[in-house]
PDB file of C-alpha atoms in Angstrom:
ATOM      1  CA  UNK A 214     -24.212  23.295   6.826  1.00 53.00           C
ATOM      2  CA  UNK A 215     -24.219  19.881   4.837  1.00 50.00           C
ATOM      3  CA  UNK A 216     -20.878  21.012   3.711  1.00 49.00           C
ATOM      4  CA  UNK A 217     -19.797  21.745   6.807  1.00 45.00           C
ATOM      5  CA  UNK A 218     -20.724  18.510   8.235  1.00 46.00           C
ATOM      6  CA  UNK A 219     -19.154  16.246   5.413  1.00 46.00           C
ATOM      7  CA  UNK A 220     -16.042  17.903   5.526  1.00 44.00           C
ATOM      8  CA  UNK A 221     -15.850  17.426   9.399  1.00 44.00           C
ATOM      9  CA  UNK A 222     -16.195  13.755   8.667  1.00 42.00           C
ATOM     10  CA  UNK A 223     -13.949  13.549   6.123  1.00 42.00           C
ATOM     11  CA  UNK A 224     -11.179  15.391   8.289  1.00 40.00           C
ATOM     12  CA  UNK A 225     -12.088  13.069  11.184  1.00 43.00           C
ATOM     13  CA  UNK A 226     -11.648   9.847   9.056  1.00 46.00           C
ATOM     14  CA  UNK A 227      -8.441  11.203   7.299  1.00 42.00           C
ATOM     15  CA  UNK A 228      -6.873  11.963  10.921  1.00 42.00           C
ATOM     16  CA  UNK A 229      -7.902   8.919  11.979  1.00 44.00           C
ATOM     17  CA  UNK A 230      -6.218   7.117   9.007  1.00 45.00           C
ATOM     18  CA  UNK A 231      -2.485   9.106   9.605  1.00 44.00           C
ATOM     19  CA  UNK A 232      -2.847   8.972  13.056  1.00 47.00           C
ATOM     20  CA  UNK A 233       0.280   7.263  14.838  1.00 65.00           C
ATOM     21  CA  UNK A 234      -1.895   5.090  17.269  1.00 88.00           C
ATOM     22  CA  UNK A 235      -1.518   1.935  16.487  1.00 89.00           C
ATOM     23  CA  UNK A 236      -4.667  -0.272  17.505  1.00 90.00           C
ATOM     24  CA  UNK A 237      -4.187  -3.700  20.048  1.00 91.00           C
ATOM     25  CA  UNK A 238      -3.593  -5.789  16.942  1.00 91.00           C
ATOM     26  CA  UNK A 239      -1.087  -3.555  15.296  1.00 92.00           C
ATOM     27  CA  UNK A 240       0.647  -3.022  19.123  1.00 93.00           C
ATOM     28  CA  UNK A 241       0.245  -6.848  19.769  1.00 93.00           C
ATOM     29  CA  UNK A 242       2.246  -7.372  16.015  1.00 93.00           C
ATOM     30  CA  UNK A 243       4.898  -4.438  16.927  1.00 95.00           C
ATOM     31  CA  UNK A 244       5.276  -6.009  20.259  1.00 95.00           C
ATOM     32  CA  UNK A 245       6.050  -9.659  19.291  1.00 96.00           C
ATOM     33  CA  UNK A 246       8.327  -8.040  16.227  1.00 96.00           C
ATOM     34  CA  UNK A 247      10.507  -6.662  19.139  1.00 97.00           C
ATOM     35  CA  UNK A 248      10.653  -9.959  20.887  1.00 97.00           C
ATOM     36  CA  UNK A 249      11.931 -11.697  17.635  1.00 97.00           C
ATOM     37  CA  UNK A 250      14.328 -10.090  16.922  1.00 97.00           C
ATOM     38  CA  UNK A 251      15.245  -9.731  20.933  1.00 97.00           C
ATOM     39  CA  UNK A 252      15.426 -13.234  21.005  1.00 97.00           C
ATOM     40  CA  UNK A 253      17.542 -13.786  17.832  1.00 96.00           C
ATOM     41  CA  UNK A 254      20.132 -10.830  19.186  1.00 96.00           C
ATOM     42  CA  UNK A 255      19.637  -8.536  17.561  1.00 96.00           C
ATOM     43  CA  UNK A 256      19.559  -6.025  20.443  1.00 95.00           C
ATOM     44  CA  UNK A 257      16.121  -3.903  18.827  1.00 97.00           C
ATOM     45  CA  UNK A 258      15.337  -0.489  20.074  1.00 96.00           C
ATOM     46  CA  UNK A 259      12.427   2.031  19.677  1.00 95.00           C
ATOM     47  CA  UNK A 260      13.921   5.265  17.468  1.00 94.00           C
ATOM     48  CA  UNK A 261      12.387   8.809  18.092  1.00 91.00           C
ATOM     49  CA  UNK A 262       9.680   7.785  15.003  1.00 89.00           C
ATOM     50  CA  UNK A 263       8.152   4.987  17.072  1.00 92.00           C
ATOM     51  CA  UNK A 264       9.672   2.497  14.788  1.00 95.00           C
ATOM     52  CA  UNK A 265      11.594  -0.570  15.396  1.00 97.00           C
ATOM     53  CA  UNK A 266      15.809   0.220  15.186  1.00 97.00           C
ATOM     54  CA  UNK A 267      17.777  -2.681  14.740  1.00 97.00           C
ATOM     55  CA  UNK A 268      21.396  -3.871  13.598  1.00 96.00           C
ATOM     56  CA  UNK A 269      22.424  -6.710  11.465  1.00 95.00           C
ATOM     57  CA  UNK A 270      25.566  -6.978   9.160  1.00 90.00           C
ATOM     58  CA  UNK A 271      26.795  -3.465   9.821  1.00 90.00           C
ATOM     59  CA  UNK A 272      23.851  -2.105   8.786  1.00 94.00           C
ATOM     60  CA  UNK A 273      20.895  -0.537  10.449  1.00 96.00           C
ATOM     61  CA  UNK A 274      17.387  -1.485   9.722  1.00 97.00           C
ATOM     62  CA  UNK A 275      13.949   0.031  10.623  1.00 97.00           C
ATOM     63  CA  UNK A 276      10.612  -1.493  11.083  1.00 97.00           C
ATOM     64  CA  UNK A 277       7.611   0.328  11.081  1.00 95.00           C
ATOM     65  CA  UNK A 278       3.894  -1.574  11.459  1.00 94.00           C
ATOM     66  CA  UNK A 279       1.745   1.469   9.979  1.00 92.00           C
ATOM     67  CA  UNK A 280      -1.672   2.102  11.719  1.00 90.00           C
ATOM     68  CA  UNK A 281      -3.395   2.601   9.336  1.00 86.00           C
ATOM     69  CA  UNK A 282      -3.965  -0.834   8.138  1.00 81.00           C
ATOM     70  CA  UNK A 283      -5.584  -3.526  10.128  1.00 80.00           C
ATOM     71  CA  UNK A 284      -6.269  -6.535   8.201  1.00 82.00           C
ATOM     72  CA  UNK A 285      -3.979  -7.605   7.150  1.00 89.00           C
ATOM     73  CA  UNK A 286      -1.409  -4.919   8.819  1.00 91.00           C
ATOM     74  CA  UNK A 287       1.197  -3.501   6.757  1.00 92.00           C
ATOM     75  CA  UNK A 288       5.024  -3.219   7.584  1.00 93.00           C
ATOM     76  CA  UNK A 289       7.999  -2.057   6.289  1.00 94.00           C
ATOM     77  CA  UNK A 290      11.397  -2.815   6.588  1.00 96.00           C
ATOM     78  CA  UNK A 291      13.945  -0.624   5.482  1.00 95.00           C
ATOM     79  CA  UNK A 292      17.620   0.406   5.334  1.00 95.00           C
ATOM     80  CA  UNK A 293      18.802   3.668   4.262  1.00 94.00           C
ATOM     81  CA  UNK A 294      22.121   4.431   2.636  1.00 92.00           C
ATOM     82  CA  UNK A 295      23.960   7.414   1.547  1.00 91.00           C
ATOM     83  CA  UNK A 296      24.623   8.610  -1.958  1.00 90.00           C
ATOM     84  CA  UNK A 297      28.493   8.312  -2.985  1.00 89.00           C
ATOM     85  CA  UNK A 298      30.227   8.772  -5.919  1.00 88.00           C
ATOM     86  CA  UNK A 299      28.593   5.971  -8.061  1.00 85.00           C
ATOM     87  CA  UNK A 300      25.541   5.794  -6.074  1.00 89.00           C
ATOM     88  CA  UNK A 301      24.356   8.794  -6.669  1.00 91.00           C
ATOM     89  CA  UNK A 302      20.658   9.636  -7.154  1.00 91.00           C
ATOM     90  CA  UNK A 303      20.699   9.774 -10.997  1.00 91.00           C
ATOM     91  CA  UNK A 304      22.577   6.646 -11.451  1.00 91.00           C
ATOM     92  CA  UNK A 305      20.219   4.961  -8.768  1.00 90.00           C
ATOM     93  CA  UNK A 306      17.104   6.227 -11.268  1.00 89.00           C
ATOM     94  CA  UNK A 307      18.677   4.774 -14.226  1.00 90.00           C
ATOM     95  CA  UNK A 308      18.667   1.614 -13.019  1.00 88.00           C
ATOM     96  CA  UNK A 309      15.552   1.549 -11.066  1.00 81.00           C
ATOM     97  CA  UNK A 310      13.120   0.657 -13.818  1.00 81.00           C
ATOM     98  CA  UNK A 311      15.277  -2.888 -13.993  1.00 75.00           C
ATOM     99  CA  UNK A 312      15.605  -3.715 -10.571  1.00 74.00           C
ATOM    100  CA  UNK A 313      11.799  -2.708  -9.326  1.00 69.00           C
ATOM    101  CA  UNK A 314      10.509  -5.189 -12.342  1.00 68.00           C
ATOM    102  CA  UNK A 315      12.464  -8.135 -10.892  1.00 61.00           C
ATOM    103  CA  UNK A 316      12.726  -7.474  -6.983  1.00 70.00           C
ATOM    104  CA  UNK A 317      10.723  -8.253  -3.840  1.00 79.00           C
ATOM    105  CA  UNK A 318      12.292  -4.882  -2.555  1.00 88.00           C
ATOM    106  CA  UNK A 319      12.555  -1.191  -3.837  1.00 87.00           C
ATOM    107  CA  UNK A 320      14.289   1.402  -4.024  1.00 88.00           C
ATOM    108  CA  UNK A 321      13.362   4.738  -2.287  1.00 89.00           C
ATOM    109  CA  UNK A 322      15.332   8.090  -3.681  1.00 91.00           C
ATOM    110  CA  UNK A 323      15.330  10.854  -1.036  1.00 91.00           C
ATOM    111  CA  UNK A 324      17.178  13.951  -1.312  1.00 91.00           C
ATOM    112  CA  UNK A 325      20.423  13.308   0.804  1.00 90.00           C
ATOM    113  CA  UNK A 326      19.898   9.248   0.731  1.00 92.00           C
ATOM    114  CA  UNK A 327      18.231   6.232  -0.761  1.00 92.00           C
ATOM    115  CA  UNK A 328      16.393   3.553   1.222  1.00 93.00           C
ATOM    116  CA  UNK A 329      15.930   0.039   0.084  1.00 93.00           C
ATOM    117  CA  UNK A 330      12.413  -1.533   1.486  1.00 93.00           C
ATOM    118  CA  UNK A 331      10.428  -4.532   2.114  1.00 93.00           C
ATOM    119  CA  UNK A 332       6.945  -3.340   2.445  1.00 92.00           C
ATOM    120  CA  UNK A 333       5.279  -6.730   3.898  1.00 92.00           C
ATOM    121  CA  UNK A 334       1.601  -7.256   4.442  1.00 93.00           C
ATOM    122  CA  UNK A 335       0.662 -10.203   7.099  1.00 91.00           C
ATOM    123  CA  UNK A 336      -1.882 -10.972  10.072  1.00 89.00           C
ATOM    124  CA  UNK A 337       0.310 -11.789  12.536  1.00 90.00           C
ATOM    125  CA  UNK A 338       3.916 -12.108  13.516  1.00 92.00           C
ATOM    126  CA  UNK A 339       4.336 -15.608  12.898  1.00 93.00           C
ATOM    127  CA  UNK A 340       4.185 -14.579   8.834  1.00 92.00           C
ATOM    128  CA  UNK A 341       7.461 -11.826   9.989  1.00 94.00           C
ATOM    129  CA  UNK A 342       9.248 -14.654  11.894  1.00 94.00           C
ATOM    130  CA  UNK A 343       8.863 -17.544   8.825  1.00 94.00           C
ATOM    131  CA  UNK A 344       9.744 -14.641   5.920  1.00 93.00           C
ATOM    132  CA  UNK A 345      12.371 -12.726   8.384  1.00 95.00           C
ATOM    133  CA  UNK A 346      16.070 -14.198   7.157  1.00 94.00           C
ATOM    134  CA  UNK A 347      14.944 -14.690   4.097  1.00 93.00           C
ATOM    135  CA  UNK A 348      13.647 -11.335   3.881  1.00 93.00           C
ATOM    136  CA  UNK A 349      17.469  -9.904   5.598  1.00 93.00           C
ATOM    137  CA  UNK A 350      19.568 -12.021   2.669  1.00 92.00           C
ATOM    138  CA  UNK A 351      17.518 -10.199  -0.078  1.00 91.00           C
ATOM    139  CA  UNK A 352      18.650  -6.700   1.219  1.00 91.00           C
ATOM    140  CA  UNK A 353      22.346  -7.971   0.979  1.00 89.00           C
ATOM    141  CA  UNK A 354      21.301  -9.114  -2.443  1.00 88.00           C
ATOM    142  CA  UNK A 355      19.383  -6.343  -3.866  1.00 88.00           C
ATOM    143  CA  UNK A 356      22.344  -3.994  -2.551  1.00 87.00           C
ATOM    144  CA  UNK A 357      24.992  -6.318  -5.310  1.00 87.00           C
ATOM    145  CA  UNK A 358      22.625  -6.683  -7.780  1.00 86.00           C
ATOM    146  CA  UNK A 359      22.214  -3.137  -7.533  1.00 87.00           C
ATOM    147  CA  UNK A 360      26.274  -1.993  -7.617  1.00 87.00           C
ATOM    148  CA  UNK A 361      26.264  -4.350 -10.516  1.00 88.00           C
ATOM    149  CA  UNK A 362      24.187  -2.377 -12.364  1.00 86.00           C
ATOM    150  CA  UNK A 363      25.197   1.064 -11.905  1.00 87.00           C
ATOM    151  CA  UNK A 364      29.171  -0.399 -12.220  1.00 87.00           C
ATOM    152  CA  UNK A 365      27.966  -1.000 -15.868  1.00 87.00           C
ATOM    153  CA  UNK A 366      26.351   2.222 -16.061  1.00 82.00           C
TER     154      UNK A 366
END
């Protein structure tokens, strides 16, 4: 029965932690993320993953606040690319090890794609807002400094 009863709690606190609920903090953060980047035109939208959808530069960028952290609340900001001729998903491992020891951003291998992320811990959006363009020139920057490297692959 003690068994029983600790693995009930466990399951309870694990569903709790993957649960896609996000709290009033994490909803308040989400919402004012929206508004940003509303207000600076970048026409967001909500995709089918709950996550924030937006376009800058051509390219199409995600936002997700996870709920399972709270203080400070975690997002991450991501853009996700196909694999091509040069960029393909051994070529992007090669190089990894150098550009994840210098880089605020990583690199994410999936099976069809790769995504490039900002994972960003903060305690309000006012931290997003001040790190935000900053944060969008660094994806542009990553993605050369990356091309660079697998051109001298």
């Amino acid at each position: 029965m003690k068994r029983y009863l600790m693995t009930s709690v466990f399951l309870f606190f694990v569903s709790l932690a993957f649960s896609e609920e996000l709290n009033p903090s994490q909803q308040k953060l989400f919402d004012e993320i929206f508004e940003f980047l509303k207000s600076e035109g970048y026409s967001p939208s909500v995709d089918s993953d709950g996550d924030i959808k937006f376009k800058a530069s051509s390219r199409v960028y995600y936002i997700n606040v996870a709920a399972v952290n709270d203080h400070p609340m975690y997002i991450c900001m991501a853009a996700y690319y196909e694999y091509s001729e040069n960029f393909t998903k051994e070529n992007i491992l090669a190089v990894m090890p150098d550009m994840s020891r210098k880089k605020f951003l990583k690199v994410w291998c999936h099976d069809k794609s790769y995504s490039i992320r900002a994972e960003i811990f903060l305690t309000n959006s006012y931290h997003f807002t001040a790190i935000f363009d900053k944060v969008l020139s660094y994806f542009s920057l990553f993605s050369s400094n990356l091309s660079e490297l697998i051109s001298e692959l």
